[in-house]
PDB file of C-alpha atoms and ligand atoms in Angstrom:
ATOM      1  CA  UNK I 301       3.368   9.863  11.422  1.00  0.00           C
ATOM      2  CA  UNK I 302       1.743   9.559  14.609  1.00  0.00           C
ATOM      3  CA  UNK I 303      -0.980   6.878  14.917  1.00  0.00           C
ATOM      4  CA  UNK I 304      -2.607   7.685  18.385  1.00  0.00           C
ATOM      5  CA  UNK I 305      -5.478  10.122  16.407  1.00  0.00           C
ATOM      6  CA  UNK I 306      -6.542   7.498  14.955  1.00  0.00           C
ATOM      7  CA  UNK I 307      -7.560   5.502  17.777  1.00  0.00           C
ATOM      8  CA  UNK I 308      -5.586   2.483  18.103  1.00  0.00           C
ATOM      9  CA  UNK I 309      -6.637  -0.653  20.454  1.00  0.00           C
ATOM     10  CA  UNK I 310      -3.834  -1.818  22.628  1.00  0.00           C
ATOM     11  CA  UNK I 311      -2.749  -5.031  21.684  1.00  0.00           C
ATOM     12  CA  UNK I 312      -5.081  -7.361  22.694  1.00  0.00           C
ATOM     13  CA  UNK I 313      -4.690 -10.893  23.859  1.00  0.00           C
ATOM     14  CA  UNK I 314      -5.315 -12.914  20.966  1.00  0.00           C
ATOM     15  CA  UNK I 315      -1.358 -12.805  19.980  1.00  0.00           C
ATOM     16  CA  UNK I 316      -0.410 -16.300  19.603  1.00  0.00           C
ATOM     17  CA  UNK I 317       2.148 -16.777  17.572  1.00  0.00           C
ATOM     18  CA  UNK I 318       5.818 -15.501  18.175  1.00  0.00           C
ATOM     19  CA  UNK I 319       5.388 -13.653  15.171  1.00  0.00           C
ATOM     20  CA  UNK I 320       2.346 -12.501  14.117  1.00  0.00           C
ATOM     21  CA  UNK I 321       0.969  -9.761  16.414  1.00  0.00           C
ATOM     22  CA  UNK I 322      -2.957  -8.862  15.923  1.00  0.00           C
ATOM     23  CA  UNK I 323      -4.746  -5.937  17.011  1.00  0.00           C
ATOM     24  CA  UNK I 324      -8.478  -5.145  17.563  1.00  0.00           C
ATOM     25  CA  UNK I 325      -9.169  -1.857  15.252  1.00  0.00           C
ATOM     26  CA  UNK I 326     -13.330  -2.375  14.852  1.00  0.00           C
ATOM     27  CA  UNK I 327     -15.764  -4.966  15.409  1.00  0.00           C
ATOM     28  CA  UNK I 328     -14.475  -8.458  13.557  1.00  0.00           C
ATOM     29  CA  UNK I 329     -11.675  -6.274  12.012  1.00  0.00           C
ATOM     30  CA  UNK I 330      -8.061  -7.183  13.587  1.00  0.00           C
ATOM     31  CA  UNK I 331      -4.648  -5.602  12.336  1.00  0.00           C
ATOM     32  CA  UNK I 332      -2.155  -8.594  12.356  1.00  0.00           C
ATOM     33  CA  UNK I 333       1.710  -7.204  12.191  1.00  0.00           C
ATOM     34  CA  UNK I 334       4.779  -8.950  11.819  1.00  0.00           C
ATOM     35  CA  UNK I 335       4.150 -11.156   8.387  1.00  0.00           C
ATOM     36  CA  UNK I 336       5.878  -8.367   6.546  1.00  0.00           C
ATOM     37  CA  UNK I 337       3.932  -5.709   5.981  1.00  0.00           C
ATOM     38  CA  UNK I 338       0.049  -5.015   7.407  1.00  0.00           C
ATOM     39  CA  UNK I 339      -2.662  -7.801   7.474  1.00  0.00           C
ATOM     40  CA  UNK I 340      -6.249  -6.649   7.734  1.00  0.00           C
ATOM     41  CA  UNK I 341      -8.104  -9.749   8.571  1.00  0.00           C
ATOM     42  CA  UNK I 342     -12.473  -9.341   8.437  1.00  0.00           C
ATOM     43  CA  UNK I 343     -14.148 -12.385  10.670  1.00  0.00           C
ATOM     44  CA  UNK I 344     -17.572 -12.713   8.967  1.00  0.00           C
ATOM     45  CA  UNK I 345     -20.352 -15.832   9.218  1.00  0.00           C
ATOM     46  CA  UNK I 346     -19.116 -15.877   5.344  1.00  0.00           C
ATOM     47  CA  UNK I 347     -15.424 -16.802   6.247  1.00  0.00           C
ATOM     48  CA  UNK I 348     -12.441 -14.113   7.062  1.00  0.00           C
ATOM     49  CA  UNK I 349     -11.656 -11.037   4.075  1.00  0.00           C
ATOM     50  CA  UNK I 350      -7.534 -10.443   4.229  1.00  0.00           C
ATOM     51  CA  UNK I 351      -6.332  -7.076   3.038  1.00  0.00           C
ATOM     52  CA  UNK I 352      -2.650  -8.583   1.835  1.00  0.00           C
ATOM     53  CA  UNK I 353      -0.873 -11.214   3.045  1.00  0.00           C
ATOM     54  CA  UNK I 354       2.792 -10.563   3.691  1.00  0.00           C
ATOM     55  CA  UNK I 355       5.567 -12.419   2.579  1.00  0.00           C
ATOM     56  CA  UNK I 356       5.857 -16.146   1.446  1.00  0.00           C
ATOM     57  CA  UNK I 357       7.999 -16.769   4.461  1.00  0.00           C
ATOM     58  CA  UNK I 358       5.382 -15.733   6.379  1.00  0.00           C
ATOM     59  CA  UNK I 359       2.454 -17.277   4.819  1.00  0.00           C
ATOM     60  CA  UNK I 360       1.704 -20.567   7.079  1.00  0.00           C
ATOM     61  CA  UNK I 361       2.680 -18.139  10.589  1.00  0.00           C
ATOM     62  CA  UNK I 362      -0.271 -15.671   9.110  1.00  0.00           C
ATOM     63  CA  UNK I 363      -2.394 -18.157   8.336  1.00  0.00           C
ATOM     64  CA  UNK I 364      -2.328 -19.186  12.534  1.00  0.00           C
ATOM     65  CA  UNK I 365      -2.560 -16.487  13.552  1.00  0.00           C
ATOM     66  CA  UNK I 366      -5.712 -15.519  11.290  1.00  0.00           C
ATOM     67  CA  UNK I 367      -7.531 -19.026  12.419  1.00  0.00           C
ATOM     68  CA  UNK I 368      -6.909 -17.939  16.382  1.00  0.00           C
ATOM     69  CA  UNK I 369      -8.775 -14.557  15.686  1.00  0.00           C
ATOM     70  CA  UNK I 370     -12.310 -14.717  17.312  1.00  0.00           C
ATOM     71  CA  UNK I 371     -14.967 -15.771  14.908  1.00  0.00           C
ATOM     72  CA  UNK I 372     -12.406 -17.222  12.553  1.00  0.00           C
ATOM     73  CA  UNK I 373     -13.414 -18.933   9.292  1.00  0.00           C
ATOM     74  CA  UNK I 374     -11.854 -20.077   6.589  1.00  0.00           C
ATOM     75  CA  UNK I 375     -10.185 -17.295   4.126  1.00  0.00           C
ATOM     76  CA  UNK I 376     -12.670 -16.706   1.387  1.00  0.00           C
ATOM     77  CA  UNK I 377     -11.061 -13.288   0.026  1.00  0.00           C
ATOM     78  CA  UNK I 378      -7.763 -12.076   0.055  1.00  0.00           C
ATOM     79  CA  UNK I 379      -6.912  -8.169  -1.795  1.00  0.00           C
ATOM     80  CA  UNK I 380      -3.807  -7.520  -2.957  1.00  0.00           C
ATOM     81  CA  UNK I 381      -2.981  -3.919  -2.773  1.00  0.00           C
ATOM     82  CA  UNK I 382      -0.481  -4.082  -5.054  1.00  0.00           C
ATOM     83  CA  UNK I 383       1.771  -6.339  -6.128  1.00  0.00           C
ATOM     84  CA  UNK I 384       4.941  -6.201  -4.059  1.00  0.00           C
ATOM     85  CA  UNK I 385       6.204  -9.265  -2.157  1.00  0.00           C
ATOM     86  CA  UNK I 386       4.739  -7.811   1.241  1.00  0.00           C
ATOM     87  CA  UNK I 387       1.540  -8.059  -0.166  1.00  0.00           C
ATOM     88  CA  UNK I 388       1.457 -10.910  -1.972  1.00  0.00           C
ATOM     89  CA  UNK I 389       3.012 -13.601  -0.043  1.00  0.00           C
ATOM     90  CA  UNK I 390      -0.045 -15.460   0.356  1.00  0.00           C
ATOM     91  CA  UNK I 391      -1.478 -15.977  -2.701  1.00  0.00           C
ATOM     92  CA  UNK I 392       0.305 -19.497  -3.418  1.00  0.00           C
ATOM     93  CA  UNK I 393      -1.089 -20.893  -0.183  1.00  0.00           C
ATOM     94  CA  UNK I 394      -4.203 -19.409  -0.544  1.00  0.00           C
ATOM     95  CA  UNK I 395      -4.586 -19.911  -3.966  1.00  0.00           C
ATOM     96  CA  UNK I 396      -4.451 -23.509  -3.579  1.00  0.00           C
ATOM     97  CA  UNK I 397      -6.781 -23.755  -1.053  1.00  0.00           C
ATOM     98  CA  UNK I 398      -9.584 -22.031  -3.367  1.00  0.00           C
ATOM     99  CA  UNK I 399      -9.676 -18.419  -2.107  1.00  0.00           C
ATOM    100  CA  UNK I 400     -10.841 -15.742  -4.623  1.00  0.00           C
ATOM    101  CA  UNK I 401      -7.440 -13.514  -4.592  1.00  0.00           C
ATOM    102  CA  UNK I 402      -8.861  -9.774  -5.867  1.00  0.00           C
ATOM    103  CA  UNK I 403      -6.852  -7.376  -6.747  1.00  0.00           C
ATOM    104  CA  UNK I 404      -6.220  -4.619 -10.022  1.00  0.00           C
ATOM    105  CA  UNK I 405      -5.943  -5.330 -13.249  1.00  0.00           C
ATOM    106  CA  UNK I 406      -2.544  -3.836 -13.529  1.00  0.00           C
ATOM    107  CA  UNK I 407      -1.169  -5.861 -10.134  1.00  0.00           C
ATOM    108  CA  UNK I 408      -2.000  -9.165 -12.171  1.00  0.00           C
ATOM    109  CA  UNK I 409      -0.650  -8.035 -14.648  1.00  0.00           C
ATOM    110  CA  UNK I 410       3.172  -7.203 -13.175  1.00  0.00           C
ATOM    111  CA  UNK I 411       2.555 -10.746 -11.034  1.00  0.00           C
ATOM    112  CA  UNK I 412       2.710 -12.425 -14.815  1.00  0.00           C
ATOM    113  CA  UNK I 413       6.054 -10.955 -15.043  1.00  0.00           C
ATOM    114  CA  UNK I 414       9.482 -11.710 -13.435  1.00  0.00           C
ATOM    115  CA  UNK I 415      10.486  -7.860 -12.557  1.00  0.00           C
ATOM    116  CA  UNK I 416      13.877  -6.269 -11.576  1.00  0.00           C
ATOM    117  CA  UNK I 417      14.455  -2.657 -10.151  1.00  0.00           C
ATOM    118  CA  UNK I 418      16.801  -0.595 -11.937  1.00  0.00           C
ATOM    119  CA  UNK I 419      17.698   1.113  -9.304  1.00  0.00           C
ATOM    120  CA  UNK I 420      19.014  -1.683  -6.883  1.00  0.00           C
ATOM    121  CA  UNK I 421      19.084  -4.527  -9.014  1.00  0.00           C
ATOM    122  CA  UNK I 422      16.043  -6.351  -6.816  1.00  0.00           C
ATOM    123  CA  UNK I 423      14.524  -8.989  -8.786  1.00  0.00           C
ATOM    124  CA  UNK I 424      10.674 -10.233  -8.179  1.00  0.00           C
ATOM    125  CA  UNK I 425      10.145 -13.624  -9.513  1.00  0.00           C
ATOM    126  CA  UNK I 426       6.738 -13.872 -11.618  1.00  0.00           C
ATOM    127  CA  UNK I 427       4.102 -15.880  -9.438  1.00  0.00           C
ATOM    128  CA  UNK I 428       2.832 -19.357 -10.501  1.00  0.00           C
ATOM    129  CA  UNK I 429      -1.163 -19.555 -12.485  1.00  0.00           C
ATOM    130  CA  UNK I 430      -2.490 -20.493  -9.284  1.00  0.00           C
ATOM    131  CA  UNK I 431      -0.995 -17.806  -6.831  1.00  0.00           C
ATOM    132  CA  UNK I 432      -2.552 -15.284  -9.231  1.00  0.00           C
ATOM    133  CA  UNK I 433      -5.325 -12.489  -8.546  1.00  0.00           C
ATOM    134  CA  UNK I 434      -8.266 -15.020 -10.017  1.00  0.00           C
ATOM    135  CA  UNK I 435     -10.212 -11.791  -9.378  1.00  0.00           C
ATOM    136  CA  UNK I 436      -9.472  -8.647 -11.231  1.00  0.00           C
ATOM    137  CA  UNK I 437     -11.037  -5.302 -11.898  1.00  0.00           C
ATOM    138  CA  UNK I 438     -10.437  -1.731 -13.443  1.00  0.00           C
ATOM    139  CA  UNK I 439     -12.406   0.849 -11.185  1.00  0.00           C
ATOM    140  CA  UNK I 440     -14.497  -0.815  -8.080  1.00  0.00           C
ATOM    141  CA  UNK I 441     -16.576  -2.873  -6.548  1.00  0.00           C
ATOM    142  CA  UNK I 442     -18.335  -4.407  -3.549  1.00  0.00           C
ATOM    143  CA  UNK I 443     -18.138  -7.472  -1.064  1.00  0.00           C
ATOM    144  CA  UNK I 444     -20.870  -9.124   0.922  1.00  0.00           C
ATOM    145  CA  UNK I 445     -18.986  -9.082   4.439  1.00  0.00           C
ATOM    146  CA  UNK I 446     -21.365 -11.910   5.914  1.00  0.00           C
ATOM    147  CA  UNK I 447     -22.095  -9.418   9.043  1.00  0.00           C
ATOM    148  CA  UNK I 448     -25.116  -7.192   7.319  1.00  0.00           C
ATOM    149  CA  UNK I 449     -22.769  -4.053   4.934  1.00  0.00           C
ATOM    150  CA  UNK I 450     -20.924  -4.603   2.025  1.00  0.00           C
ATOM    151  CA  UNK I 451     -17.095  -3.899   1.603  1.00  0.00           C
ATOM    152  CA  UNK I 452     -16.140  -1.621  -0.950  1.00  0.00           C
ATOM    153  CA  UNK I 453     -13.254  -1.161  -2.880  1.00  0.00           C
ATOM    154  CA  UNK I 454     -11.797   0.657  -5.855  1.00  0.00           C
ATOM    155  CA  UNK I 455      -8.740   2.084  -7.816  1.00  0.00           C
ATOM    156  CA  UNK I 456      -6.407   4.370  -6.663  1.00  0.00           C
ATOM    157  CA  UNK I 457      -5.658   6.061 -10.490  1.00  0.00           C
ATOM    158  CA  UNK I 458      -3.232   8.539  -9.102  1.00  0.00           C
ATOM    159  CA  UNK I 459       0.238   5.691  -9.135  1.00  0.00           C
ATOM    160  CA  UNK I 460       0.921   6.721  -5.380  1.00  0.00           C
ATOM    161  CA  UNK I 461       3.044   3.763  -5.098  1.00  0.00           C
ATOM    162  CA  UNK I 462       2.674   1.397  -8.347  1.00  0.00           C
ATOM    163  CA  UNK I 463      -0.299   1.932 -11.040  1.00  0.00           C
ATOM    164  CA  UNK I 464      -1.807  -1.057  -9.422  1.00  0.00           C
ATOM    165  CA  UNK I 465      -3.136   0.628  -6.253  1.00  0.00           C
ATOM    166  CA  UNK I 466      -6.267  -0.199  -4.417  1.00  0.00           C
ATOM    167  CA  UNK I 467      -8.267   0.850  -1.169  1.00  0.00           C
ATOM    168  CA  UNK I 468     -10.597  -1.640   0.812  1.00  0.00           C
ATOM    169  CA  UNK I 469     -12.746   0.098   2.930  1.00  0.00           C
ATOM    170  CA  UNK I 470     -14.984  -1.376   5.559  1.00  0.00           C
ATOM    171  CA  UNK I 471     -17.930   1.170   6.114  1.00  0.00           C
ATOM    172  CA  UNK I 472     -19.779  -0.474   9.249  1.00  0.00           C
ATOM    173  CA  UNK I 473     -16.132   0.203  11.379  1.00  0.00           C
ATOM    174  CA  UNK I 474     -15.361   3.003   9.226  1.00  0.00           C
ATOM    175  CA  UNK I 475     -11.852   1.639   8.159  1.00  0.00           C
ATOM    176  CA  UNK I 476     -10.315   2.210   5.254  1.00  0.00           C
ATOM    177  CA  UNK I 477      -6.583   0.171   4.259  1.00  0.00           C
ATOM    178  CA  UNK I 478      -4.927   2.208   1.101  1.00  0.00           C
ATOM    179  CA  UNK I 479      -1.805  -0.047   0.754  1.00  0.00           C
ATOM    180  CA  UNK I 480       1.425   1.664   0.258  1.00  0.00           C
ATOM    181  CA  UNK I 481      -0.681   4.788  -0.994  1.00  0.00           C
ATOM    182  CA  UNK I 482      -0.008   6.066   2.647  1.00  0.00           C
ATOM    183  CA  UNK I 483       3.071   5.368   4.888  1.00  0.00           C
ATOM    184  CA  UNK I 484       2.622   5.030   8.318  1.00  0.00           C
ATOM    185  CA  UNK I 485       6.290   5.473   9.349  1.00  0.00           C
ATOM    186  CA  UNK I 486       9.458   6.701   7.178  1.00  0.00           C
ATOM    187  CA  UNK I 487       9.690   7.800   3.567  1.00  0.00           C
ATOM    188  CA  UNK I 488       7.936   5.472   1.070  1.00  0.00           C
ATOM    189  CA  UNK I 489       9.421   3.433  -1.364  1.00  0.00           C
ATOM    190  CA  UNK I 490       8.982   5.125  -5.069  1.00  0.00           C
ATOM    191  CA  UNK I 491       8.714   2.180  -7.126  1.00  0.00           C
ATOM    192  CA  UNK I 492       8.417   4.318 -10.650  1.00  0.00           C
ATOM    193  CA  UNK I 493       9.640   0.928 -12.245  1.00  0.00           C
ATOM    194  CA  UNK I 494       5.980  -0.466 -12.228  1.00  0.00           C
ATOM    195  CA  UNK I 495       4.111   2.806 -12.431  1.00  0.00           C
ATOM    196  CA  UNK I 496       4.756   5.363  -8.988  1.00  0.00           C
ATOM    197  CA  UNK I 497       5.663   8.531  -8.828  1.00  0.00           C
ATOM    198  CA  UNK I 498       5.507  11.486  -6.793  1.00  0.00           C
ATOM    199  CA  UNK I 499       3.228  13.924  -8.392  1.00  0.00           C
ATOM    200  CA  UNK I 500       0.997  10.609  -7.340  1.00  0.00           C
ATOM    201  CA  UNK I 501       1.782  10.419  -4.064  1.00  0.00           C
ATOM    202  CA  UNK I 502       0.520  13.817  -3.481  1.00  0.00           C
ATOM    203  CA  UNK I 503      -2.744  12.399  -5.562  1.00  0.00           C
ATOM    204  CA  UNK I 504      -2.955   9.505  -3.573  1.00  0.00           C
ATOM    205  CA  UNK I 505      -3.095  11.174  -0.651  1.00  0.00           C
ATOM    206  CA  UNK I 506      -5.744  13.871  -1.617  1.00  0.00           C
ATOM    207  CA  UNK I 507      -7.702  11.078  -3.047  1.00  0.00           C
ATOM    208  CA  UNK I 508      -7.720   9.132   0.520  1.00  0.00           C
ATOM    209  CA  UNK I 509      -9.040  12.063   2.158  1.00  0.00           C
ATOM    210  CA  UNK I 510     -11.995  12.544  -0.537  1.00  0.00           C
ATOM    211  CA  UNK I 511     -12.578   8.650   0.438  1.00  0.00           C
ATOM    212  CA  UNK I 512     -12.355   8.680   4.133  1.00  0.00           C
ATOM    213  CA  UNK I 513     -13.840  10.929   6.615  1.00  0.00           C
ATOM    214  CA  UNK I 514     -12.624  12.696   9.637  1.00  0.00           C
ATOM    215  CA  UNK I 515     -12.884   9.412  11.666  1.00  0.00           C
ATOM    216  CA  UNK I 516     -11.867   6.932   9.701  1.00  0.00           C
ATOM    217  CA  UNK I 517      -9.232   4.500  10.765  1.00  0.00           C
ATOM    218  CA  UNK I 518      -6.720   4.538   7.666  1.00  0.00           C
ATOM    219  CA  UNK I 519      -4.366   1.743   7.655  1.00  0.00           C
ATOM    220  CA  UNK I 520      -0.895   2.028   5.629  1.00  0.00           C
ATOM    221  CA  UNK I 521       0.790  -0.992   3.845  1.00  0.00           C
ATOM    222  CA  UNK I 522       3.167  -0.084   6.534  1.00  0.00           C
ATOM    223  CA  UNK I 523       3.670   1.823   9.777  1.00  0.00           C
ATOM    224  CA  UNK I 524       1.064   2.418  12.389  1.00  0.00           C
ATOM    225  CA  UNK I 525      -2.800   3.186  11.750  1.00  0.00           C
ATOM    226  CA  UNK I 526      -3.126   6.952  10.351  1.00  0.00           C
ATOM    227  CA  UNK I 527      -5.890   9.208  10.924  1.00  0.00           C
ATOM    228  CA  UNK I 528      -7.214  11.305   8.520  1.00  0.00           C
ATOM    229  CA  UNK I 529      -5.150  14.586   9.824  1.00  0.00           C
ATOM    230  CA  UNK I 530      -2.232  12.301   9.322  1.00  0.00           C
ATOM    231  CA  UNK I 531      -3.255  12.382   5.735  1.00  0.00           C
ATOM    232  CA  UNK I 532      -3.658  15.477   5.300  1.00  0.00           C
ATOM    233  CA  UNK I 533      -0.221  16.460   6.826  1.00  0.00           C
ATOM    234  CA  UNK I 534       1.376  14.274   4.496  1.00  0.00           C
ATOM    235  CA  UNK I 535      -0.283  15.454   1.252  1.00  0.00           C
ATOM    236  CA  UNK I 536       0.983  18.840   2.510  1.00  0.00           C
ATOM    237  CA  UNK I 537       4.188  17.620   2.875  1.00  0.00           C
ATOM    238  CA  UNK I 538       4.620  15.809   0.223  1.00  0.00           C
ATOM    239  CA  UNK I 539       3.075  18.752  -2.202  1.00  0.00           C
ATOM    240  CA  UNK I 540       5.918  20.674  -0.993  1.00  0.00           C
ATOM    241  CA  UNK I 541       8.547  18.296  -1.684  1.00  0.00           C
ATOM    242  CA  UNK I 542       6.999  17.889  -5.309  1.00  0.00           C
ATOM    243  CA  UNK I 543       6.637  21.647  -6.233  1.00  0.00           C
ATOM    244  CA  UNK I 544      10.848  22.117  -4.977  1.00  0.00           C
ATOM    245  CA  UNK I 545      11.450  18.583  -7.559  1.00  0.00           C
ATOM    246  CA  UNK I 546       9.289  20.028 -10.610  1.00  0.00           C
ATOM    247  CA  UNK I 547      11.239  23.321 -10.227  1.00  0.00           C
ATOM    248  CA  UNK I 548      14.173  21.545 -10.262  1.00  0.00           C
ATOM    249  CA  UNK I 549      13.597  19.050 -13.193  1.00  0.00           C
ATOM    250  CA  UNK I 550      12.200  22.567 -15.051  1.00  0.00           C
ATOM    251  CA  UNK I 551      15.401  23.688 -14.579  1.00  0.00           C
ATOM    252  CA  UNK I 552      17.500  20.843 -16.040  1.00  0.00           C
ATOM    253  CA  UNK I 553      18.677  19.529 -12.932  1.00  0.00           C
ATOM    254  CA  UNK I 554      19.297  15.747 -12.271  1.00  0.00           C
ATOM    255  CA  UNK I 555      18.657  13.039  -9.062  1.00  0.00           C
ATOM    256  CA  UNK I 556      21.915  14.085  -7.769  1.00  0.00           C
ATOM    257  CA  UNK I 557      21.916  18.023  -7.542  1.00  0.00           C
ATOM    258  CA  UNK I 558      18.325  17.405  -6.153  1.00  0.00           C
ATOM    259  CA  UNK I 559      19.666  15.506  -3.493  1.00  0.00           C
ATOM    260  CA  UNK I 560      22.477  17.797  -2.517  1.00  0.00           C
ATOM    261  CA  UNK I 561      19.602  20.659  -2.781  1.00  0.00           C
ATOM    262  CA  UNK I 562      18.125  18.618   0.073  1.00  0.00           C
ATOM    263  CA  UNK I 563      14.494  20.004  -0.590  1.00  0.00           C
ATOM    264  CA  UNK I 564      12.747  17.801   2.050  1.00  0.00           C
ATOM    265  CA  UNK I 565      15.474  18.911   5.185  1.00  0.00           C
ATOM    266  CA  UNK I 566      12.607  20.449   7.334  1.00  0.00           C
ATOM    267  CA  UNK I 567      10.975  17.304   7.860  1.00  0.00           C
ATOM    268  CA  UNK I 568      14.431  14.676   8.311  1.00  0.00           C
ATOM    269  CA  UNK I 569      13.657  15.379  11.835  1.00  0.00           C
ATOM    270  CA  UNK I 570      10.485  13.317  11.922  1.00  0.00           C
ATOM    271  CA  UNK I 571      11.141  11.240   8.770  1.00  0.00           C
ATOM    272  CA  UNK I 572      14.844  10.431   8.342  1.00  0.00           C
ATOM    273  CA  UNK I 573      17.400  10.775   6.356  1.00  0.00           C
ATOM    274  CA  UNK I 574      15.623  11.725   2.487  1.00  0.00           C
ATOM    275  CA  UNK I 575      18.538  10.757   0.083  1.00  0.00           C
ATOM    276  CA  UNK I 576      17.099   7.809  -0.968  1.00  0.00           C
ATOM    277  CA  UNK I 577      13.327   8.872  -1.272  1.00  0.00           C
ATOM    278  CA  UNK I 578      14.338  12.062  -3.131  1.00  0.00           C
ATOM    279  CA  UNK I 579      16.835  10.264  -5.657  1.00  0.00           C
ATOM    280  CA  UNK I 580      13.952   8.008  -6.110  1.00  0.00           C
ATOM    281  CA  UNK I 581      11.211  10.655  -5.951  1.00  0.00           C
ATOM    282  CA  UNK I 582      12.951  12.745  -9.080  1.00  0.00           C
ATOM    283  CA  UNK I 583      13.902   9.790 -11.024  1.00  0.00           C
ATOM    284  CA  UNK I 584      10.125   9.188 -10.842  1.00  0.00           C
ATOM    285  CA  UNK I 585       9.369  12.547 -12.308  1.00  0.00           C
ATOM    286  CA  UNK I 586      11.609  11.559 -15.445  1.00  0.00           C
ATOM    287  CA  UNK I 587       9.847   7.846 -15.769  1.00  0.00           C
ATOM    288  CA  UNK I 588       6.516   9.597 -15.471  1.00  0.00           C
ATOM    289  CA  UNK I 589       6.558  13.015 -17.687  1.00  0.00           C
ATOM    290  CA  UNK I 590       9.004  10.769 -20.202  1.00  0.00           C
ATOM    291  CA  UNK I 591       6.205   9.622 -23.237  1.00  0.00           C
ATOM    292  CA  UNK I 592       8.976   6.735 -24.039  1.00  0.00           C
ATOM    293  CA  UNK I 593       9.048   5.412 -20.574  1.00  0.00           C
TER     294      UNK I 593
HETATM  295 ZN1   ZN S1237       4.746  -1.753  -1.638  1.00  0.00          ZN
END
């Protein structure tokens, strides 16, 4: 998906480290790339607001290049989005050094556990007390942002991407981070092991456009910043690509005749090769419309 709708700052020249690239997307709001997935930092008199905090590897190299932004405070907040490694990497450090770590009641919860994908074998270690969401919370909520509006945030219910998903949104630069709810770039990872699927993809995406408005600035877990006609072309997309699985699982079918079917060919062009998101993508179906699951 194509991020120039959406409005996105060339790269400005607060860059400092050889990693961690940061970008100007709204007054005190910077996009910092390169810790593993996307950083939203928030620079308020209050201290600085991360949306995620990619990897563990990453999490000293982040933390740089967050004190370098103008207006730079200590961390106060840090959301999780979810609970994948990209997005939690951060937590130890910042746990430790007293930051209120908010994120869904269902991300703690999977963070409590050590957790290994079927489908690869990838195992995700459980994260110590203290690099835990201190924070947690069922539907929404709001944050003082220290510059005169509140940040909101709230549930994603759909399980776009895990059934832990969450949007930030900041409404004073009209910015709005939904995790991996929305990809920026390629075919998302359907992690139906803690809770995604993609009947919610397609909700997750509707449900981002009934949050955002025509010029928000909607910033993916991953990829570049969307805009909200990205959106909407995906939940298109993607409501196609669900109708051809659901007719297929009707019919009895299995991961690897909807594969060969290749139901999402028209749009390999743009998105790459599918085998992996579809396998995914109908093995989902069974995890999801299974009641012992
Ligand atoms: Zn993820």
């Amino acid at each position: 998906m194509k991020a120039a709708a959406a409005g996105l700052a060339a790269p400005c020249a607060f860059a400092q480290t050889a990693k961690i690239a940061s970008t100007e997307l709204g007054d005190h709001i910077y996009l910092l790339t390169g810790a593993g997935e996307n950083v939203l930092a928030h620079t308020g008199a209050e201290g600085v607001v991360l949306v995620d905090g990619g990897l563990a590897e990453n999490a000293d190299a982040l933390a740089q290049a967050v004190a370098a932004l103008p207006g730079s405070g200590k961390i106060q907040t840090l959301f999780n989005t979810h609970w994948h490694p990209q997005q939690t990497g951060s937590n130890q450090k910042l746990g430790m050094a007293g930051a209120t770590i908010i994120a869904h009641e269902n991300t703690c919860l999977w963070l409590q556990q050590n957790i290994t994908w079927p489908w690869d074998g990838q195992k995700f270690k459980k994260l110590p007390k203290i690099a835990q969401p201190n924070k947690t919370f069922y539907d929404k909520g709001t944050l003082d942002s220290g510059i005169g509006s509140h940040i909101q945030y709230g549930y994603i219910p759909d399980a776009a991407h895990t059934d832990g998903d969450i949007y930030v949104y900041f409404p004073q630069q009209n910015i709005l981070a939904v995790g991996g709810v929305a990809y920026g770039q390629g075919w998302p990872v359907v992690d139906w092991w803690t809770g995604g699927w993609i009947g919610g993809i397609v909700g997750g995406l509707q449900r981002i456009q009934s949050i955002a408005n025509r010029e928000t600035k909607i910033v993916p877990a991953f990829g570049p910043v969307l805009s909200f006609a990205d959106i909407a072309a995906q939940a298109e997309m993607y409501g196609a690509i669900y109708d051809r699985l659901n007719q297929m699982l009707n019919k009895g079918r299995g991961p690897s005749e909807a594969v060969e079917a290749r139901p999402a060919k028209e749009f390999e062009a743009k998105m790459g090769n599918s085998d992996a998101f579809i396998r995914r993508a109908f093995e989902s179906q069974w995890a999801y419309l299974s009641p012992d699951a």
